[in-house]
mmCIF file of C-alpha atoms in Angstrom:
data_model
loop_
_atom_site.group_PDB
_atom_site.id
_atom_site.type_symbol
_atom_site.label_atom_id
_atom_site.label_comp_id
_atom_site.label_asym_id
_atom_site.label_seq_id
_atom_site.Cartn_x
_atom_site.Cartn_y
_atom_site.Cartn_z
ATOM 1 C CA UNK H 1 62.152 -26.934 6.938
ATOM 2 C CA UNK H 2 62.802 -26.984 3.278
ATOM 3 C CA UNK H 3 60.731 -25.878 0.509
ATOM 4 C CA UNK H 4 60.058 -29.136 -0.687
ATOM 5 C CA UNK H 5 59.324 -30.115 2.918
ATOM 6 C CA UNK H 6 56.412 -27.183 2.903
ATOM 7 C CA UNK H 7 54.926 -28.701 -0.376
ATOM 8 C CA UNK H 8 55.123 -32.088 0.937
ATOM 9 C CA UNK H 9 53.632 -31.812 4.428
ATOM 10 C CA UNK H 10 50.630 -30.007 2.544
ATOM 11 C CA UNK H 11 50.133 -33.075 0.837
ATOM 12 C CA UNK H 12 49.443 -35.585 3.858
ATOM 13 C CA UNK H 13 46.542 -36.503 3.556
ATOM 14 C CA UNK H 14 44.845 -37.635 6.584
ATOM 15 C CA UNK H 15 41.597 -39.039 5.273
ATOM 16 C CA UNK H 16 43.376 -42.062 3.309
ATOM 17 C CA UNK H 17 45.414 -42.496 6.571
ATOM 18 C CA UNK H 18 41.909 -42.958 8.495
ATOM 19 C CA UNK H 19 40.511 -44.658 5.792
ATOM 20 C CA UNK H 20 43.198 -47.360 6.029
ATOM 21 C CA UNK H 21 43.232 -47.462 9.682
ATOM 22 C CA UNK H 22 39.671 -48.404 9.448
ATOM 23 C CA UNK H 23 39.629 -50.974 6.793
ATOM 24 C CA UNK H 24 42.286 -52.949 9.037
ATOM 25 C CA UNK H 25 40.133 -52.617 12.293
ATOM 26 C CA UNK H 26 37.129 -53.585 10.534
ATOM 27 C CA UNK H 27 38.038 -56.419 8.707
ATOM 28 C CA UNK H 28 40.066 -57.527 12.051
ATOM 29 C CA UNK H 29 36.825 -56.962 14.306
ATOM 30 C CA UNK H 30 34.335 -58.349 11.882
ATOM 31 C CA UNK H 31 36.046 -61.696 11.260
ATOM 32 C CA UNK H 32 35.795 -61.975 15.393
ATOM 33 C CA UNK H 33 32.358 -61.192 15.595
ATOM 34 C CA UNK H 34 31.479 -64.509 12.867
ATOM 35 C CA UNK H 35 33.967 -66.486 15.214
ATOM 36 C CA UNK H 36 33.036 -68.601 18.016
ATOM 37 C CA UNK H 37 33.049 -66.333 21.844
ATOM 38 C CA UNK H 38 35.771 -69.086 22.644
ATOM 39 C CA UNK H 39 38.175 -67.868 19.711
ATOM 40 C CA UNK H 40 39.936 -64.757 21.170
ATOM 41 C CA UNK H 41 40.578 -66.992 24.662
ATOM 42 C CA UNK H 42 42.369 -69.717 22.541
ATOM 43 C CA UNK H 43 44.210 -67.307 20.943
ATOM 44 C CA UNK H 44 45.759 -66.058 24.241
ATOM 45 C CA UNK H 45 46.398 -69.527 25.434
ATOM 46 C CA UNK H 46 48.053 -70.803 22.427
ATOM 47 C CA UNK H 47 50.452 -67.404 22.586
ATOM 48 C CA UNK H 48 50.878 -68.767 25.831
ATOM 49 C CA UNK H 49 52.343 -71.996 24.984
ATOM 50 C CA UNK H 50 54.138 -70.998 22.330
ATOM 51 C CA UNK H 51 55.926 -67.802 24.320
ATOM 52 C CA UNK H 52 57.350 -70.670 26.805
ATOM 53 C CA UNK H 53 59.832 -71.501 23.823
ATOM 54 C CA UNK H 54 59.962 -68.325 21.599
ATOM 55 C CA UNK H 55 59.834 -64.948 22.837
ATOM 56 C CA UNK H 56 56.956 -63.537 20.359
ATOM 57 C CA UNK H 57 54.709 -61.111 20.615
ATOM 58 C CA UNK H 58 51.195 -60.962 20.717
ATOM 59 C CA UNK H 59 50.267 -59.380 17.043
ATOM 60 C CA UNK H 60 52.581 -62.194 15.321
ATOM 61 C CA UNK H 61 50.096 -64.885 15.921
ATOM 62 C CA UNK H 62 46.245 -64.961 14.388
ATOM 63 C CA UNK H 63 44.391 -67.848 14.841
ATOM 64 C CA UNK H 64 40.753 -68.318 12.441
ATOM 65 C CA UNK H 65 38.321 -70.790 12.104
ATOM 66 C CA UNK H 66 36.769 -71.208 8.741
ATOM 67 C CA UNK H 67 33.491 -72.999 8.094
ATOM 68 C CA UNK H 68 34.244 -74.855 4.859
ATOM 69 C CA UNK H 69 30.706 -76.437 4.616
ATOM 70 C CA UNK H 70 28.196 -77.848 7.375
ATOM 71 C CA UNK H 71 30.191 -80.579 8.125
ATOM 72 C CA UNK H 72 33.665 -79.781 8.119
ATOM 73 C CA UNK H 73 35.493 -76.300 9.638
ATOM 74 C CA UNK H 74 39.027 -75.347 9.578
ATOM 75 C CA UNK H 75 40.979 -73.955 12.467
ATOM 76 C CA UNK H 76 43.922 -71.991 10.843
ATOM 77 C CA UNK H 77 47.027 -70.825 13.411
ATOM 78 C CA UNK H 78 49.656 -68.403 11.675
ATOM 79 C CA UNK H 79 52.335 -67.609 13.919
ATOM 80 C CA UNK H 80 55.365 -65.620 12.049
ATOM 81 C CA UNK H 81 58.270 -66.624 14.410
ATOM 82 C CA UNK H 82 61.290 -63.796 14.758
ATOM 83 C CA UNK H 83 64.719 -64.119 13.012
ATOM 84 C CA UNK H 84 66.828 -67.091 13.949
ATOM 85 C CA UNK H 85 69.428 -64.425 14.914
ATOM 86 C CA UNK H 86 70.405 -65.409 18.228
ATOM 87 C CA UNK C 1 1.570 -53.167 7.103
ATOM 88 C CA UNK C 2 3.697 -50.892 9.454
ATOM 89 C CA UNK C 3 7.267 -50.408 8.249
ATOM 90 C CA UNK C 4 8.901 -50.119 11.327
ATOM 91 C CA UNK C 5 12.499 -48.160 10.812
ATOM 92 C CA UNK C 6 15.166 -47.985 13.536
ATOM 93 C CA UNK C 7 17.854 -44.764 13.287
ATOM 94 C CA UNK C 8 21.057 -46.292 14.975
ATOM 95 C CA UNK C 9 24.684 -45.260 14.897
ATOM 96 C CA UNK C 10 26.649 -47.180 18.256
ATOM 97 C CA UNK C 11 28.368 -43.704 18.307
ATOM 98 C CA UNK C 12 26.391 -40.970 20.584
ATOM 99 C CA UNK C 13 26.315 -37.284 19.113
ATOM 100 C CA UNK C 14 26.069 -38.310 14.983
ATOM 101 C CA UNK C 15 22.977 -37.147 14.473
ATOM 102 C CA UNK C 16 19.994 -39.597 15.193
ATOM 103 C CA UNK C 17 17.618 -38.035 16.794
ATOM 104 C CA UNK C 18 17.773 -34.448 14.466
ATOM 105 C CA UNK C 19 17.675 -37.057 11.877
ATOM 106 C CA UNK C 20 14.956 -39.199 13.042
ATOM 107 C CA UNK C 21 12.499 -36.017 13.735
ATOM 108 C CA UNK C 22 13.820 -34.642 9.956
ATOM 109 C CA UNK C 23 12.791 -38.234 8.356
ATOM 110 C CA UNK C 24 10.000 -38.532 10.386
ATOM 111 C CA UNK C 25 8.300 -35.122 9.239
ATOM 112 C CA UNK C 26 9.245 -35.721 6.045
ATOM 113 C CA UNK C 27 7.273 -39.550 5.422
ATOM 114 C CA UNK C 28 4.427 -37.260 7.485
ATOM 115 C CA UNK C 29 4.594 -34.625 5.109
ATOM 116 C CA UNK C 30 4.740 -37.414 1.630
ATOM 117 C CA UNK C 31 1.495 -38.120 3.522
ATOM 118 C CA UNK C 32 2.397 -41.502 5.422
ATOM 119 C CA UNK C 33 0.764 -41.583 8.784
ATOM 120 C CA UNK C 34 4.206 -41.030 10.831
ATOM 121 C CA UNK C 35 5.051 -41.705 14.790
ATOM 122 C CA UNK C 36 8.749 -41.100 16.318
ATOM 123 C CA UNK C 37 9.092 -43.218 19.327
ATOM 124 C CA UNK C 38 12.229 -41.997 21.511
ATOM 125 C CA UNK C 39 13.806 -45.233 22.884
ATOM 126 C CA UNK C 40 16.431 -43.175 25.025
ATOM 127 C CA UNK C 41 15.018 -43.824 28.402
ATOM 128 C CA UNK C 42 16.638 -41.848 30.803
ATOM 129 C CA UNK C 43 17.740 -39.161 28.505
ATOM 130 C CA UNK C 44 15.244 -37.966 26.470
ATOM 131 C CA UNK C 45 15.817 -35.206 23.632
ATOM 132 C CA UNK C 46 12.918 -36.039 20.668
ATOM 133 C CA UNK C 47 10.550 -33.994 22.475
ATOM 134 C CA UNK C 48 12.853 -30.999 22.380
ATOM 135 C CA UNK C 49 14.357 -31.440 18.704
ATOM 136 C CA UNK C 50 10.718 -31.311 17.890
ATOM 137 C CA UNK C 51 9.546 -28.828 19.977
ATOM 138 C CA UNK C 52 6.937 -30.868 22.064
ATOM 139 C CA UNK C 53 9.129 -30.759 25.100
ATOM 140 C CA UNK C 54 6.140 -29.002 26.955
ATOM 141 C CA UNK C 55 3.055 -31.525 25.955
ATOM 142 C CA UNK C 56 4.455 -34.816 27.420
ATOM 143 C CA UNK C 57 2.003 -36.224 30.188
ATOM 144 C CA UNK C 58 2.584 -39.665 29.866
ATOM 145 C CA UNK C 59 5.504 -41.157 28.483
ATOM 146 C CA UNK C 60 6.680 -44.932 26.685
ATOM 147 C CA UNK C 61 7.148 -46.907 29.641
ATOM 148 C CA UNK C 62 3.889 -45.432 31.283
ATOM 149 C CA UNK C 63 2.312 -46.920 28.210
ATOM 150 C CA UNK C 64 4.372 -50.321 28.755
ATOM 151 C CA UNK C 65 3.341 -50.667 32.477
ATOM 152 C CA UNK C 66 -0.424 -49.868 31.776
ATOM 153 C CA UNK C 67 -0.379 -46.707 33.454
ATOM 154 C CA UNK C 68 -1.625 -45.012 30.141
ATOM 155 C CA UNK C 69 -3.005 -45.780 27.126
ATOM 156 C CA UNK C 70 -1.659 -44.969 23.213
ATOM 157 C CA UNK C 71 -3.865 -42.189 22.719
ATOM 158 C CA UNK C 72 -3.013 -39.949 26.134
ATOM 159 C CA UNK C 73 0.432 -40.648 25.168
ATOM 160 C CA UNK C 74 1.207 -40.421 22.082
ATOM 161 C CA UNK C 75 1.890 -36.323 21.158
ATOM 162 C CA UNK C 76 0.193 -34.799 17.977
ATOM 163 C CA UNK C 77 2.137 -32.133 15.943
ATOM 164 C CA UNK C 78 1.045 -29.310 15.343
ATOM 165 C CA UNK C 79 2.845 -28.429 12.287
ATOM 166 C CA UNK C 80 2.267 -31.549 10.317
ATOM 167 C CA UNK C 81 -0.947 -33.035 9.902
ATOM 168 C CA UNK C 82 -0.338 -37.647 10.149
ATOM 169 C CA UNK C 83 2.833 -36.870 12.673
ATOM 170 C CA UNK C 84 3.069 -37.757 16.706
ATOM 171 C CA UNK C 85 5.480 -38.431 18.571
ATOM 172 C CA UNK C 86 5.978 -41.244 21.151
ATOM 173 C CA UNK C 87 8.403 -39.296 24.237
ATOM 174 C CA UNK C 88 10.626 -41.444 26.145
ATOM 175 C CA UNK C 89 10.605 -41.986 30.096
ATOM 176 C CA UNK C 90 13.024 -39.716 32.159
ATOM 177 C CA UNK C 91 13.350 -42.621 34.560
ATOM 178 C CA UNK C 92 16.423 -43.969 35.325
ATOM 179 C CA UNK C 93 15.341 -47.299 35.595
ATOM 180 C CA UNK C 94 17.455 -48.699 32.274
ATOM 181 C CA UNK C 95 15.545 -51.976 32.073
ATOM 182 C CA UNK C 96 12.559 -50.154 32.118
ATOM 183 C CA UNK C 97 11.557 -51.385 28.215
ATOM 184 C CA UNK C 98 10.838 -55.193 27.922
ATOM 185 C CA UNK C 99 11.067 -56.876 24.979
ATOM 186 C CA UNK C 100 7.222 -58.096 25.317
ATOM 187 C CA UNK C 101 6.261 -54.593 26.261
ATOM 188 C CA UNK C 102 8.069 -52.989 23.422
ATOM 189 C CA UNK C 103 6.321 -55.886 21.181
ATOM 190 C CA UNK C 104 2.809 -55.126 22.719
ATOM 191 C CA UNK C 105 3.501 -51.425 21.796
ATOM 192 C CA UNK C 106 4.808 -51.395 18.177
ATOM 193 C CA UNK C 107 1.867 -54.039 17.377
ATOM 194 C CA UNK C 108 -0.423 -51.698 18.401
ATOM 195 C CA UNK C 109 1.086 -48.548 16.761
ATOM 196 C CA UNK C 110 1.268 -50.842 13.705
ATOM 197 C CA UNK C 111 -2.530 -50.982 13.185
ATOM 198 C CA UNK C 112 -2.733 -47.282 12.869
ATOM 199 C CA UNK C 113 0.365 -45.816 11.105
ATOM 200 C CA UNK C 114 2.412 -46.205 8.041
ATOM 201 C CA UNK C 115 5.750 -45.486 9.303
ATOM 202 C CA UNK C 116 7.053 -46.238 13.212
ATOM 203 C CA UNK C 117 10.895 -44.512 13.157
ATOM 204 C CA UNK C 118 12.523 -46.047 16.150
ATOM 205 C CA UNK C 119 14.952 -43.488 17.623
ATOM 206 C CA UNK C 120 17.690 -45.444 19.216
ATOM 207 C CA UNK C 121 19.962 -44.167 22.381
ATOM 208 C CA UNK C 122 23.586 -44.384 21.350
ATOM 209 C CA UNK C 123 25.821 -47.363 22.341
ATOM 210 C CA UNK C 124 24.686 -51.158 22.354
ATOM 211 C CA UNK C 125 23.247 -51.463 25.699
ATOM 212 C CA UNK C 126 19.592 -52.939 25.916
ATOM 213 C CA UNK C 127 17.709 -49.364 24.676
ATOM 214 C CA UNK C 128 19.804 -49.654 21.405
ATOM 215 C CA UNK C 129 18.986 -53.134 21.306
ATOM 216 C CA UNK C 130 15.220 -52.829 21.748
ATOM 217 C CA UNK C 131 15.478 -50.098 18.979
ATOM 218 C CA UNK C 132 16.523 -52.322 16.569
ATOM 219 C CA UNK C 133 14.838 -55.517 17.462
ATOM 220 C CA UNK C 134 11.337 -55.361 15.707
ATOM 221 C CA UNK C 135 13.101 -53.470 13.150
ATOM 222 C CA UNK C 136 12.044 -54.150 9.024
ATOM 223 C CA UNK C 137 14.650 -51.119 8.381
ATOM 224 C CA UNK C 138 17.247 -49.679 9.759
ATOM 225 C CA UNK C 139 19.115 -46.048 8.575
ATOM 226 C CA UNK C 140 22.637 -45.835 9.973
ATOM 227 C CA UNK C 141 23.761 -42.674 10.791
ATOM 228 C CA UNK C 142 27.545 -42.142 10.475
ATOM 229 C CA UNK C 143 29.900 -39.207 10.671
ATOM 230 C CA UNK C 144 32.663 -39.481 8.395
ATOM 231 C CA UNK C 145 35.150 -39.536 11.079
ATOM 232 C CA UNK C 146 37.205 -42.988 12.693
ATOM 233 C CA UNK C 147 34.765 -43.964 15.351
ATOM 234 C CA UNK C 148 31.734 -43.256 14.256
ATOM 235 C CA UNK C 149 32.484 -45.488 11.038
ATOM 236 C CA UNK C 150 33.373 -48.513 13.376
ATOM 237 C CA UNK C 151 30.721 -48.247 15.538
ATOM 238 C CA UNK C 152 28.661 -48.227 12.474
ATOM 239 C CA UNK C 153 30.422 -51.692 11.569
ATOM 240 C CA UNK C 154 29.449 -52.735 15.018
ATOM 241 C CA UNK C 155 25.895 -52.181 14.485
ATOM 242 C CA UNK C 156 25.292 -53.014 11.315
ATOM 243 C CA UNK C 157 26.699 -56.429 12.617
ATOM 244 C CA UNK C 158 23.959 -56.313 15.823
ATOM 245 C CA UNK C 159 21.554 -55.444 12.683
ATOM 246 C CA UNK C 160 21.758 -58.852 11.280
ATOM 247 C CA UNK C 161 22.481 -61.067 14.609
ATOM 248 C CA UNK C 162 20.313 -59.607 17.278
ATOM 249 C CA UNK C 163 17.219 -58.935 15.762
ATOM 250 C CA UNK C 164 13.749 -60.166 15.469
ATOM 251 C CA UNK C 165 14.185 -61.175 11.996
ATOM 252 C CA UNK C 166 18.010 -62.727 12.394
ATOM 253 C CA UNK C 167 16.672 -65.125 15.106
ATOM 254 C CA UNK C 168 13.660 -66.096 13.738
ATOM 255 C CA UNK C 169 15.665 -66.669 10.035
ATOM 256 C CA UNK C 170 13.179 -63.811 7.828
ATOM 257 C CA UNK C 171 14.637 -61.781 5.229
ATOM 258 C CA UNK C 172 17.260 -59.503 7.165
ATOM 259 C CA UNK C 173 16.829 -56.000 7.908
ATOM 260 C CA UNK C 174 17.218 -53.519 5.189
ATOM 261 C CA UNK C 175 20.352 -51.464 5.979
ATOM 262 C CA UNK C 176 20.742 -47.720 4.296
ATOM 263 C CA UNK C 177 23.620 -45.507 5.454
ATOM 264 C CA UNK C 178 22.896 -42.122 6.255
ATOM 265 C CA UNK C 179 26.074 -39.700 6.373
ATOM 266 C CA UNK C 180 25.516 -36.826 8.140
ATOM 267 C CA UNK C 181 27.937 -33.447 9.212
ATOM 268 C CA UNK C 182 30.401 -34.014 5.661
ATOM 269 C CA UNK C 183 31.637 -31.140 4.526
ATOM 270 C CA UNK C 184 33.025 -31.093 0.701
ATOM 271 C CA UNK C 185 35.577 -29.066 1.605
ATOM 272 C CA UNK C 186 37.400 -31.010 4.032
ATOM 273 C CA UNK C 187 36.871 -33.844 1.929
ATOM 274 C CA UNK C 188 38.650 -31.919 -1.528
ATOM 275 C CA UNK C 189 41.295 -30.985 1.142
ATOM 276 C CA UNK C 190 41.748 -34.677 2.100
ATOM 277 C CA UNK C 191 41.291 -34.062 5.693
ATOM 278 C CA UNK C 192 37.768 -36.068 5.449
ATOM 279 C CA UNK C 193 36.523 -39.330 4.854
ATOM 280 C CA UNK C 194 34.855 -38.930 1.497
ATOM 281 C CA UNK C 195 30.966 -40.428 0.674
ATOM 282 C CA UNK C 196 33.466 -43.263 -1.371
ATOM 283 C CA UNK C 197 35.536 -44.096 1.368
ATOM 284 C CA UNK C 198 32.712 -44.841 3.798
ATOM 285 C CA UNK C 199 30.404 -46.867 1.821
ATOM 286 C CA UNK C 200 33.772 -48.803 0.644
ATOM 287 C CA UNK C 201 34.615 -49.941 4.295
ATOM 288 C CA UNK C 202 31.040 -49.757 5.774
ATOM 289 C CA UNK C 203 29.668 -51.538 2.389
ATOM 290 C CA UNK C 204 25.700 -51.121 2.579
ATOM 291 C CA UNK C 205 23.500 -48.925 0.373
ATOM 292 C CA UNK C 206 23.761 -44.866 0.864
ATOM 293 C CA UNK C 207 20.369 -43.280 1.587
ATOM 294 C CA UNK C 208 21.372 -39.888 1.684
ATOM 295 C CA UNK C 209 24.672 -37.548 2.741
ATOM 296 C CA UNK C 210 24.061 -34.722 4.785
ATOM 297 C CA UNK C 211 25.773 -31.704 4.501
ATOM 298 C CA UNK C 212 27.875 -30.287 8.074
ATOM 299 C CA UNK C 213 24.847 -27.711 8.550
ATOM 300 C CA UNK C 214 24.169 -24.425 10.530
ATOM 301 C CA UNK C 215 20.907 -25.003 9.893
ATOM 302 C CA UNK C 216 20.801 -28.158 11.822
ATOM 303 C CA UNK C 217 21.356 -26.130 15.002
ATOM 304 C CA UNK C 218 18.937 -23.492 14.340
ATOM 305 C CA UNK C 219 16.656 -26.213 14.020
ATOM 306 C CA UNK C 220 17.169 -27.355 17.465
ATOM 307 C CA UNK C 221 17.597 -24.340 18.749
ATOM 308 C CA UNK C 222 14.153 -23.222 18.346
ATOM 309 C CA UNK C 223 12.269 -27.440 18.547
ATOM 310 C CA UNK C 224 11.283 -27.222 14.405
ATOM 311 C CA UNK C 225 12.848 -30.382 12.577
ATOM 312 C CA UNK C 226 15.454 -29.222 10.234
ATOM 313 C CA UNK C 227 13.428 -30.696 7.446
ATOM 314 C CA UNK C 228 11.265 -27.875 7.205
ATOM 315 C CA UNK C 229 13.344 -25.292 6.658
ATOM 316 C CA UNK C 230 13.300 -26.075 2.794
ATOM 317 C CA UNK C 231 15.572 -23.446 1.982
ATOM 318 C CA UNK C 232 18.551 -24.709 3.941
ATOM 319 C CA UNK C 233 21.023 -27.248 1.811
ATOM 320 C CA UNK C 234 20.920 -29.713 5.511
ATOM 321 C CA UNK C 235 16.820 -29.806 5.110
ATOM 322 C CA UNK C 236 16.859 -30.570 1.205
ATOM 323 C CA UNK C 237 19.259 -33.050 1.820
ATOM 324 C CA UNK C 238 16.706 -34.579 4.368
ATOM 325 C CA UNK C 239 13.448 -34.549 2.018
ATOM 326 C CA UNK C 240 15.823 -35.938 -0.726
ATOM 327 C CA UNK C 241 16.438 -38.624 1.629
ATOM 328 C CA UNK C 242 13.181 -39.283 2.783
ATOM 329 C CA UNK C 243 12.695 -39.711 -1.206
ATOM 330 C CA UNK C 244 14.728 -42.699 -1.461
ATOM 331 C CA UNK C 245 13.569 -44.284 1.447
ATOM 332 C CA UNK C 246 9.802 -44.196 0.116
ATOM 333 C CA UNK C 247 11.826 -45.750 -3.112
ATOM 334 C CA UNK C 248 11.937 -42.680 -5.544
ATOM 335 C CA UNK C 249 15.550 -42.003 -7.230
ATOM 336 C CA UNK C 250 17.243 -38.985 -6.633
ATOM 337 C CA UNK C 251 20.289 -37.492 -7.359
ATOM 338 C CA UNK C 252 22.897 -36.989 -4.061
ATOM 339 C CA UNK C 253 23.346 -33.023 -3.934
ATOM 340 C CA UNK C 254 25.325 -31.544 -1.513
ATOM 341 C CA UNK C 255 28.798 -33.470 -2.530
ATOM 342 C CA UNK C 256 31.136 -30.815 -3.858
ATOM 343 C CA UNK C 257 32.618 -27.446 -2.700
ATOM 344 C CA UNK C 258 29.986 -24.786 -3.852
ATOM 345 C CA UNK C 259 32.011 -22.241 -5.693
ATOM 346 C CA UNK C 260 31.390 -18.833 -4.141
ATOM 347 C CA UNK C 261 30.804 -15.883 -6.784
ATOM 348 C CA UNK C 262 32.412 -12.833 -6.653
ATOM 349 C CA UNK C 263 29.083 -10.781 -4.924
ATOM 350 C CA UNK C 264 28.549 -13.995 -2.155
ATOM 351 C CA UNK C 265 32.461 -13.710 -1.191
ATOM 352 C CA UNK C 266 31.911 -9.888 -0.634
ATOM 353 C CA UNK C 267 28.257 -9.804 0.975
ATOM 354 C CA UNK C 268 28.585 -13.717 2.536
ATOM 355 C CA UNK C 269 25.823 -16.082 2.375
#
């Protein structure tokens, strides 16, 4: 271990690291509690589907319904699809 | 009117109950006719933060059932004059509180005390539920630590879906976050969630921060709420608290490493 390695492992700081952590699970969890119960289920079956054509995997796809106003509510699918490498 | 005031966390061990006997006592000792109703059926631990543990006869769900009345029940401090205590069952029955029985209680408690603090059990089973359904107010109580701040998110969510005034479309529950066991130090050091960082993410009003105490276990350790002993930083922090709540404004204390003279470093303290 270096010297600068000493100073530098001194400064990780594991409070922003939780602090971060939490701000993702919380905003993740929160936007699935004001969601329909039937959202997380959809979003399993649609993986589902789309996994028969593209190998994916399961954190590349989010899937949120937005209540615009009384009348009118917006399903929104984002699905980041992998390289066309192959 | 009764202001009924549930103390809820999700997370089991934050603090609720040593800070629902040291809020408690404190409204009793501002003067505000005070009872602490323990909603942890089964498991039962007001009595003994408070020091009662050898006075219950009849318990909540004896009242519920008809099997006694409010005044065999409820317990009387000794200490502090306007204070009792309603002790939970020890029965293991979990559905044991109904929401109609609960109702039937708190309506009655209502016509003769200021205050009715709601000690919830931990987790969000039906107890914690009941806790928080008739609540006007609810004080959080979160360690500033991963899982007790999202379980405090979880909550504070139940707070303004499941309860009596969500469903029946009132003015929601007022929310305060209490954050108990911080220590400064950690917190310069960066190894802590700071005050900041928790009411950033959690995002409802801070009623008090609680210093990481020994006097919090001598408390318990010998059944006085920590509140009285007024020399300790953990029991100011508590009657500043139970300041705010009764809507004076008072400075947070407690927030920064106390610099230790020369003589304290030597002799301690």
């Amino acid at each position: 271990m270096s010297l600068l390695d000493y100073f530098r492992s001194k400064k990780t700081n594991t409070a922003s690291t939780a602090k971060e952590r939490l701000q993702i699970i919380v905003a993740h969890e929160r936007k699935r509690r004001s969601g329909p119960d039937y959202l997380p289920q959809l979003e399993r079956d649609i993986l589902e589907v789309i996994r028969k054509y593209v190998d994916i995997p399961a954190d590349q796809i989010a899937v949120s319904l937005e209540q615009r106003s009384d009348e009118l509510s917006v399903l929104e699918l984002n699905v980041t699809f992998p390289d066309e490498k192959r | 009117m009764a202001k009924i005031i549930v103390v809820t966390s999700g997370k089991g061990g934050v603090g609720k109950t040593t800070s629902s006997a040291a809020i408690g006592t404190g409204l009793a000792l501002a003067g505000h006719k005070t009872v602490i109703v323990d909603f942890d059926i089964g498991l039962r631990n007001l009595d003994l933060i408070m020091g009662c543990e050898r006075r219950v006869v009849y318990d909540f769900v004896n009242v519920i059932n008809g099997e006694a009345n409010l005044k065999q029940t409820l317990i009387k401090d000794k200490r502090v004059d306007n204070l009792f205590i309603l002790p939970a069952s020890q029965t293991r029955d979990k559905d044991a509180l109904t929401k109609e029985g609960v109702e039937r209680v708190l309506n009655e408690l209502a016509q003769d005390f200021d205050f009715i603090l709601c000690d919830s059990p931990a987790g969000i089973e039906s107890g914690a539920m009941m806790a928080l359904y008739f609540a006007d107010e609810a004080v959080v109580v979160t360690n500033p630590e991963v899982s007790s701040v999202r379980d405090s998110d979880r909550i504070i969510g139940m707070l303004s879906s499941k309860s009596r005034r969500a469903e029946q479309g009132l003015e929601g529950i007022k929310e305060h976050l209490l954050l108990t066991r911080y220590n400064p130090e950690r917190v310069q050091k960066g190894e802590m969630l700071s005050v900041e960082d928790v009411k950033e993410i959690l995002a409802i009003e801070l009623i008090g921060v609680i210093p990481e105490s020994q006097a919090v276990l001598n408390a318990s350790n010998s059944g006085q709420p920590v509140i009285m002993d007024k020399d300790s930083d953990a029991g100011q922090a508590y009657l500043d608290t139970v300041q705010r709540l009764l809507g004076e404004k008072v400075p947070l204390r407690f927030l920064t490493v106390e610099k230790k003279g020369f003589i304290k470093r030597i002799f301690g303290g």
